[in-house]
Short mmCIF file of C-alpha atoms in Angstrom, two decimals:
data_model
loop_
_atom_site.label_atom_id
_atom_site.label_comp_id
_atom_site.label_asym_id
_atom_site.label_seq_id
_atom_site.Cartn_x
_atom_site.Cartn_y
_atom_site.Cartn_z
CA MET A 246 0.00 0.01 0.03
CA PRO A 247 1.58 3.31 -1.00
CA ARG A 248 2.33 5.77 1.79
CA THR A 249 1.57 9.39 0.97
CA ALA A 250 1.94 12.68 2.68
CA THR A 251 1.25 16.31 1.78
CA VAL A 252 2.53 19.53 3.34
CA THR A 253 1.44 23.03 2.42
CA HIS A 254 3.38 26.27 2.86
CA VAL A 255 2.90 29.91 1.87
CA VAL A 256 5.93 31.44 0.27
CA GLY A 257 7.37 34.18 2.49
CA ASP A 258 10.16 36.61 2.10
CA ALA A 259 12.57 34.22 3.89
CA ASP A 260 11.79 31.47 1.30
CA THR A 261 12.99 33.40 -1.77
CA ALA A 262 16.00 32.85 -3.92
CA ALA A 263 17.22 36.32 -3.01
CA ALA A 264 16.95 35.56 0.77
CA LEU A 265 18.65 32.18 0.50
CA GLY A 266 21.36 33.28 -1.86
CA SER A 267 20.49 30.84 -4.64
CA GLY A 268 19.45 33.64 -6.93
CA ASP A 269 18.47 37.26 -6.78
CA LEU A 270 14.67 37.21 -7.45
CA ALA A 271 11.88 37.31 -4.96
CA VAL A 272 10.53 33.89 -5.96
CA LEU A 273 10.47 30.50 -4.22
CA ALA A 274 14.03 29.26 -3.89
CA THR A 275 14.83 25.82 -5.16
CA PRO A 276 16.59 24.90 -1.83
CA ARG A 277 13.38 25.87 0.12
CA LEU A 278 11.23 23.93 -2.32
CA LEU A 279 13.46 20.91 -1.90
CA ALA A 280 13.17 21.20 1.92
CA TRP A 281 9.39 21.16 1.57
CA LEU A 282 9.50 18.12 -0.63
CA GLU A 283 11.75 16.33 1.80
CA GLU A 284 9.41 17.40 4.66
CA ALA A 285 6.67 15.55 2.82
CA THR A 286 8.81 12.42 2.41
CA ARG A 287 9.49 12.35 6.16
CA ALA A 288 5.69 12.82 6.88
CA ALA A 289 4.93 9.81 4.69
CA LEU A 290 6.88 7.54 7.09
CA ASP A 291 5.73 6.19 10.40
CA LEU A 292 8.97 5.36 12.22
CA ASP A 293 9.43 4.69 15.91
CA GLU A 294 11.43 7.10 18.09
CA HIS A 295 14.68 5.07 17.61
CA ARG A 296 14.72 5.41 13.87
CA THR A 297 14.72 8.26 11.34
CA SER A 298 15.47 8.61 7.70
CA VAL A 299 18.17 10.54 5.92
CA GLY A 300 18.18 11.85 2.34
CA THR A 301 20.64 10.12 -0.03
CA ARG A 302 19.73 11.29 -3.56
CA VAL A 303 17.46 13.98 -5.11
CA GLU A 304 16.37 14.37 -8.67
CA VAL A 305 13.90 17.25 -8.90
CA GLU A 306 12.94 19.52 -11.71
CA HIS A 307 11.78 22.96 -10.46
CA VAL A 308 9.62 23.97 -13.45
CA ALA A 309 7.54 26.97 -12.40
CA ALA A 310 8.17 30.08 -10.39
CA SER A 311 6.16 30.94 -7.26
CA PRO A 312 5.95 34.48 -5.90
CA VAL A 313 5.87 35.63 -2.33
CA GLY A 314 2.38 34.86 -1.02
CA ALA A 315 1.79 31.82 -3.22
CA THR A 316 0.55 28.64 -1.55
CA VAL A 317 2.64 25.62 -2.47
CA THR A 318 1.59 22.03 -1.70
CA ALA A 319 4.30 19.34 -1.74
CA THR A 320 3.33 15.67 -1.96
CA ALA A 321 5.46 12.53 -1.52
CA ASP A 322 4.44 8.91 -2.34
CA VAL A 323 6.53 5.91 -1.50
CA THR A 324 7.02 4.07 -4.76
CA TYR A 325 9.78 1.58 -3.87
CA GLU A 326 11.06 -0.03 -0.74
CA ASP A 327 13.95 -2.40 -0.39
CA GLY A 328 15.01 -3.02 3.19
CA ARG A 329 16.06 0.46 4.47
CA LEU A 330 16.03 2.15 1.08
CA LEU A 331 12.91 4.16 0.14
CA ARG A 332 12.13 5.97 -3.12
CA PHE A 333 9.50 8.66 -3.21
CA ARG A 334 7.75 10.30 -6.21
CA VAL A 335 7.56 13.94 -5.22
CA ALA A 336 5.58 16.82 -6.66
CA ALA A 337 4.59 20.31 -5.77
CA HIS A 338 1.86 22.48 -7.11
CA ASP A 339 0.39 25.87 -6.41
CA ALA A 340 -3.11 26.90 -5.50
CA HIS A 341 -4.00 27.21 -9.25
CA GLY A 342 -2.95 23.64 -9.83
CA THR A 343 0.20 24.60 -11.72
CA ILE A 344 3.00 21.99 -11.27
CA VAL A 345 5.87 23.75 -9.58
CA ALA A 346 8.24 20.71 -9.39
CA HIS A 347 8.40 16.97 -9.80
CA GLY A 348 10.96 14.23 -9.35
CA GLU A 349 12.27 11.56 -7.02
CA VAL A 350 13.79 11.58 -3.56
CA ARG A 351 15.62 8.60 -2.03
CA ARG A 352 15.99 8.17 1.72
CA VAL A 353 17.45 5.44 3.91
CA VAL A 354 16.05 4.47 7.35
CA VAL A 355 18.67 4.55 10.06
CA ASP A 356 18.96 3.93 13.81
CA ARG A 357 19.36 7.38 15.33
CA GLU A 358 21.99 6.45 17.96
CA ARG A 359 24.07 4.32 15.65
CA PHE A 360 24.04 6.96 12.95
CA LEU A 361 25.10 9.75 15.25
CA SER A 362 27.76 7.58 16.93
CA ARG A 363 29.53 7.27 13.60
CA LEU A 364 29.99 11.00 13.09
CA PRO A 365 33.54 12.30 13.57
CA THR A 366 34.03 14.70 16.42
CA PRO A 367 34.89 18.29 15.48
#
């Protein structure tokens, strides 16, 4: 059974390419859009408190601009699962139904403590 989640955000001044440094226009920045798509992937999972998921690969086309004040809805559907690996079909659209972005995000489920214990100390 596919697992799906949707998150909705309104583009604010802090979400723009100009604010995030990924461009110089007051439109939704691709890095912010990607964060919203990944938020939807996480919301599609029901993991216990000892596990989480981490992003490993992203292939997304950002195909339409969204101005400040636009409502953007990001959706993620689990399309493939092999052990800890998950693939999600992701898409975002605005309030007019215009597709803003589409693609695939891959995540891997990890044990929180084990994952953090492997990080090098600064």
